[in-house]
Amino acid sequence: MMGDVMENLIGLGVSLAYVLAVLGASSLAARRGASSEATRKLAHIALGGWWLIAARFFDSPLWAAALPAAFILVNAFAYRRQKLSFMGRDDGEDTPGTVYYAVSLTTLALFSFGIGAPYMGALGFFCMAFGDGLAAVLGRRFGSRPLPGAGDGKSLAGSAAMLGVSFVS
């Protein structure tokens, strides 16, 4: 039993170091002139790697969800105080997306680790982190054709990227 607790504590430490490294890299990119959209997508995509750490170290849903749940509170506080400016949108639209990201990650961890199938949570999280993140990047870069019937700026290229990356995930 002690080995399990120690393994989970190590997982929390590795998880926290990974998340802080990703956020630090995004912040550094912002200070070096990267757009807030670029730094936001860097964090959005790079955080997808966290699930591999979770699957390696955690043996229960509570351990797996602990850090994402803590970031619900951290991100909500930062959102209210406008402390994560490098995670904002270039168009000035201010949404609590960082809070929702942590909520969805917490939910996926609780559910998939709870049923003993972390790979099921990986499917959802990888689609969110990699699929959605790269869809936005590629959609902006190559998305001159709007997606028929989508009046919210979705492009054919971004939607194809979401489908392809999600399928590969």
mmCIF file of C-alpha atoms in Angstrom:
data_model
loop_
_atom_site.group_PDB
_atom_site.id
_atom_site.type_symbol
_atom_site.label_atom_id
_atom_site.label_comp_id
_atom_site.label_asym_id
_atom_site.label_seq_id
_atom_site.Cartn_x
_atom_site.Cartn_y
_atom_site.Cartn_z
ATOM 1 C CA MET A 1 0.000 0.000 0.000
ATOM 2 C CA MET A 2 2.822 2.431 0.808
ATOM 3 C CA GLY A 3 4.333 1.847 -2.616
ATOM 4 C CA ASP A 4 1.022 2.814 -4.235
ATOM 5 C CA VAL A 5 0.807 6.074 -2.285
ATOM 6 C CA MET A 6 4.422 6.872 -3.087
ATOM 7 C CA GLU A 7 3.869 6.148 -6.784
ATOM 8 C CA ASN A 8 0.848 8.461 -6.827
ATOM 9 C CA LEU A 9 2.733 11.219 -4.998
ATOM 10 C CA ILE A 10 5.571 10.931 -7.505
ATOM 11 C CA GLY A 11 2.929 11.150 -10.242
ATOM 12 C CA LEU A 12 1.556 14.349 -8.731
ATOM 13 C CA GLY A 13 5.039 15.828 -8.623
ATOM 14 C CA VAL A 14 5.846 14.842 -12.201
ATOM 15 C CA SER A 15 2.417 16.089 -13.312
ATOM 16 C CA LEU A 16 2.860 19.443 -11.625
ATOM 17 C CA ALA A 17 6.357 19.845 -13.069
ATOM 18 C CA TYR A 18 5.053 19.023 -16.548
ATOM 19 C CA VAL A 19 2.106 21.437 -16.345
ATOM 20 C CA LEU A 20 4.301 24.231 -14.965
ATOM 21 C CA ALA A 21 6.875 23.606 -17.704
ATOM 22 C CA VAL A 22 4.171 23.880 -20.383
ATOM 23 C CA LEU A 23 2.772 27.073 -18.841
ATOM 24 C CA GLY A 24 6.294 28.450 -18.436
ATOM 25 C CA ALA A 25 7.066 27.748 -22.097
ATOM 26 C CA SER A 26 3.848 29.514 -23.128
ATOM 27 C CA SER A 27 4.650 32.486 -20.941
ATOM 28 C CA LEU A 28 8.198 32.653 -22.300
ATOM 29 C CA ALA A 29 6.905 32.501 -25.873
ATOM 30 C CA ALA A 30 4.582 35.409 -25.061
ATOM 31 C CA ARG A 31 7.446 37.459 -23.650
ATOM 32 C CA ARG A 32 9.413 36.769 -26.832
ATOM 33 C CA GLY A 33 6.644 38.176 -28.991
ATOM 34 C CA ALA A 34 4.402 35.219 -29.808
ATOM 35 C CA SER A 35 0.745 36.098 -30.153
ATOM 36 C CA SER A 36 -1.580 35.214 -27.321
ATOM 37 C CA GLU A 37 -3.400 32.848 -29.694
ATOM 38 C CA ALA A 38 -0.125 31.015 -30.407
ATOM 39 C CA THR A 39 0.802 30.729 -26.741
ATOM 40 C CA ARG A 40 -2.724 29.612 -25.853
ATOM 41 C CA LYS A 41 -2.633 26.874 -28.490
ATOM 42 C CA LEU A 42 0.878 25.843 -27.410
ATOM 43 C CA ALA A 43 -0.432 25.175 -23.909
ATOM 44 C CA HIS A 44 -3.668 23.622 -25.202
ATOM 45 C CA ILE A 45 -1.799 21.102 -27.362
ATOM 46 C CA ALA A 46 1.226 20.439 -25.147
ATOM 47 C CA LEU A 47 -0.926 19.689 -22.106
ATOM 48 C CA GLY A 48 -2.205 16.654 -24.005
ATOM 49 C CA GLY A 49 0.984 14.868 -23.001
ATOM 50 C CA TRP A 50 -0.078 15.001 -19.358
ATOM 51 C CA TRP A 51 -2.370 12.012 -19.830
ATOM 52 C CA LEU A 52 0.625 9.764 -20.453
ATOM 53 C CA ILE A 53 1.992 10.759 -17.047
ATOM 54 C CA ALA A 54 -1.386 10.124 -15.431
ATOM 55 C CA ALA A 55 -1.717 6.682 -17.009
ATOM 56 C CA ARG A 56 1.789 5.760 -15.868
ATOM 57 C CA PHE A 57 1.569 6.856 -12.224
ATOM 58 C CA PHE A 58 -2.017 7.009 -11.002
ATOM 59 C CA ASP A 59 -4.035 4.027 -9.843
ATOM 60 C CA SER A 60 -7.297 5.683 -8.795
ATOM 61 C CA PRO A 61 -9.671 8.320 -10.120
ATOM 62 C CA LEU A 62 -9.044 10.620 -7.157
ATOM 63 C CA TRP A 63 -5.308 10.685 -7.683
ATOM 64 C CA ALA A 64 -5.726 11.157 -11.442
ATOM 65 C CA ALA A 65 -8.213 14.006 -10.993
ATOM 66 C CA ALA A 66 -6.410 15.813 -8.147
ATOM 67 C CA LEU A 67 -4.237 18.141 -10.213
ATOM 68 C CA PRO A 68 -6.824 18.952 -12.897
ATOM 69 C CA ALA A 69 -9.350 19.661 -10.131
ATOM 70 C CA ALA A 70 -6.886 22.000 -8.431
ATOM 71 C CA PHE A 71 -6.422 23.800 -11.744
ATOM 72 C CA ILE A 72 -10.162 24.416 -11.966
ATOM 73 C CA LEU A 73 -9.721 26.670 -8.937
ATOM 74 C CA VAL A 74 -6.384 28.128 -10.074
ATOM 75 C CA ASN A 75 -7.701 28.871 -13.558
ATOM 76 C CA ALA A 76 -10.955 30.341 -12.240
ATOM 77 C CA PHE A 77 -9.008 32.664 -9.952
ATOM 78 C CA ALA A 78 -6.596 33.598 -12.743
ATOM 79 C CA TYR A 79 -9.472 34.185 -15.164
ATOM 80 C CA ARG A 80 -11.266 36.498 -12.742
ATOM 81 C CA ARG A 81 -8.065 38.422 -12.043
ATOM 82 C CA GLN A 82 -6.866 38.391 -15.685
ATOM 83 C CA LYS A 83 -3.577 36.795 -14.596
ATOM 84 C CA LEU A 84 -3.093 34.469 -17.577
ATOM 85 C CA SER A 85 -2.893 37.076 -20.325
ATOM 86 C CA PHE A 86 -0.641 34.812 -22.397
ATOM 87 C CA MET A 87 -3.574 32.362 -22.527
ATOM 88 C CA GLY A 88 -6.027 34.919 -23.914
ATOM 89 C CA ARG A 89 -7.447 35.186 -27.393
ATOM 90 C CA ASP A 90 -6.080 37.618 -29.955
ATOM 91 C CA ASP A 91 -9.570 38.763 -30.913
ATOM 92 C CA GLY A 92 -10.151 40.070 -27.390
ATOM 93 C CA GLU A 93 -12.910 37.559 -26.682
ATOM 94 C CA ASP A 94 -12.632 36.753 -23.003
ATOM 95 C CA THR A 95 -13.925 33.280 -22.141
ATOM 96 C CA PRO A 96 -13.269 30.958 -19.216
ATOM 97 C CA GLY A 97 -11.897 28.319 -21.611
ATOM 98 C CA THR A 98 -9.007 27.450 -19.296
ATOM 99 C CA VAL A 99 -11.527 26.645 -16.576
ATOM 100 C CA TYR A 100 -13.617 24.476 -18.907
ATOM 101 C CA TYR A 101 -10.471 22.684 -20.075
ATOM 102 C CA ALA A 102 -9.629 21.722 -16.477
ATOM 103 C CA VAL A 103 -13.261 20.738 -15.775
ATOM 104 C CA SER A 104 -13.348 18.407 -18.772
ATOM 105 C CA LEU A 105 -9.974 16.908 -17.859
ATOM 106 C CA THR A 106 -11.127 16.309 -14.279
ATOM 107 C CA THR A 107 -14.322 14.669 -15.519
ATOM 108 C CA LEU A 108 -12.439 12.429 -17.960
ATOM 109 C CA ALA A 109 -9.979 11.391 -15.246
ATOM 110 C CA LEU A 110 -12.709 10.590 -12.720
ATOM 111 C CA PHE A 111 -14.724 8.601 -15.223
ATOM 112 C CA SER A 112 -12.035 6.651 -17.062
ATOM 113 C CA PHE A 113 -9.835 5.874 -14.070
ATOM 114 C CA GLY A 114 -13.021 5.115 -12.119
ATOM 115 C CA ILE A 115 -13.976 2.324 -14.507
ATOM 116 C CA GLY A 116 -10.374 1.121 -14.721
ATOM 117 C CA ALA A 117 -9.907 2.200 -18.333
ATOM 118 C CA PRO A 118 -7.631 5.263 -18.512
ATOM 119 C CA TYR A 119 -7.280 4.731 -22.256
ATOM 120 C CA MET A 120 -10.942 5.754 -22.656
ATOM 121 C CA GLY A 121 -10.198 9.126 -21.091
ATOM 122 C CA ALA A 122 -7.150 9.424 -23.318
ATOM 123 C CA LEU A 123 -9.408 9.183 -26.357
ATOM 124 C CA GLY A 124 -11.449 12.166 -25.236
ATOM 125 C CA PHE A 125 -8.542 14.190 -23.947
ATOM 126 C CA PHE A 126 -6.355 13.614 -27.000
ATOM 127 C CA CYS A 127 -9.220 14.698 -29.260
ATOM 128 C CA MET A 128 -9.608 17.841 -27.161
ATOM 129 C CA ALA A 129 -5.926 18.653 -26.764
ATOM 130 C CA PHE A 130 -4.518 17.598 -30.118
ATOM 131 C CA GLY A 131 -7.587 17.555 -32.386
ATOM 132 C CA ASP A 132 -9.169 20.812 -31.262
ATOM 133 C CA GLY A 133 -5.818 22.517 -30.765
ATOM 134 C CA LEU A 134 -4.458 21.630 -34.195
ATOM 135 C CA ALA A 135 -7.831 22.271 -35.857
ATOM 136 C CA ALA A 136 -7.634 25.885 -34.727
ATOM 137 C CA VAL A 137 -4.016 26.260 -35.831
ATOM 138 C CA LEU A 138 -4.471 24.600 -39.219
ATOM 139 C CA GLY A 139 -7.879 26.160 -39.758
ATOM 140 C CA ARG A 140 -6.416 29.642 -39.347
ATOM 141 C CA ARG A 141 -3.448 28.826 -41.554
ATOM 142 C CA PHE A 142 -5.197 26.999 -44.391
ATOM 143 C CA GLY A 143 -8.877 27.671 -43.778
ATOM 144 C CA SER A 144 -9.972 29.971 -46.567
ATOM 145 C CA ARG A 145 -13.058 27.840 -47.286
ATOM 146 C CA PRO A 146 -15.795 28.082 -44.662
ATOM 147 C CA LEU A 147 -17.466 24.930 -43.482
ATOM 148 C CA PRO A 148 -20.928 24.808 -45.101
ATOM 149 C CA GLY A 149 -23.654 25.518 -42.575
ATOM 150 C CA ALA A 150 -21.266 26.670 -39.835
ATOM 151 C CA GLY A 151 -21.645 30.377 -39.216
ATOM 152 C CA ASP A 152 -19.057 30.522 -36.442
ATOM 153 C CA GLY A 153 -15.863 30.800 -38.476
ATOM 154 C CA LYS A 154 -15.214 27.069 -38.753
ATOM 155 C CA SER A 155 -13.280 26.150 -41.865
ATOM 156 C CA LEU A 156 -13.169 23.044 -43.971
ATOM 157 C CA ALA A 157 -9.407 22.735 -43.301
ATOM 158 C CA GLY A 158 -9.829 23.065 -39.527
ATOM 159 C CA SER A 159 -12.683 20.577 -39.456
ATOM 160 C CA ALA A 160 -10.686 18.113 -41.555
ATOM 161 C CA ALA A 161 -7.745 18.553 -39.170
ATOM 162 C CA MET A 162 -10.031 17.882 -36.183
ATOM 163 C CA LEU A 163 -11.352 14.722 -37.803
ATOM 164 C CA GLY A 164 -7.923 13.457 -38.894
ATOM 165 C CA VAL A 165 -6.066 14.207 -35.684
ATOM 166 C CA SER A 166 -8.897 12.848 -33.545
ATOM 167 C CA PHE A 167 -8.948 9.649 -35.593
ATOM 168 C CA VAL A 168 -5.174 9.218 -35.252
ATOM 169 C CA SER A 169 -5.423 9.934 -31.521
#
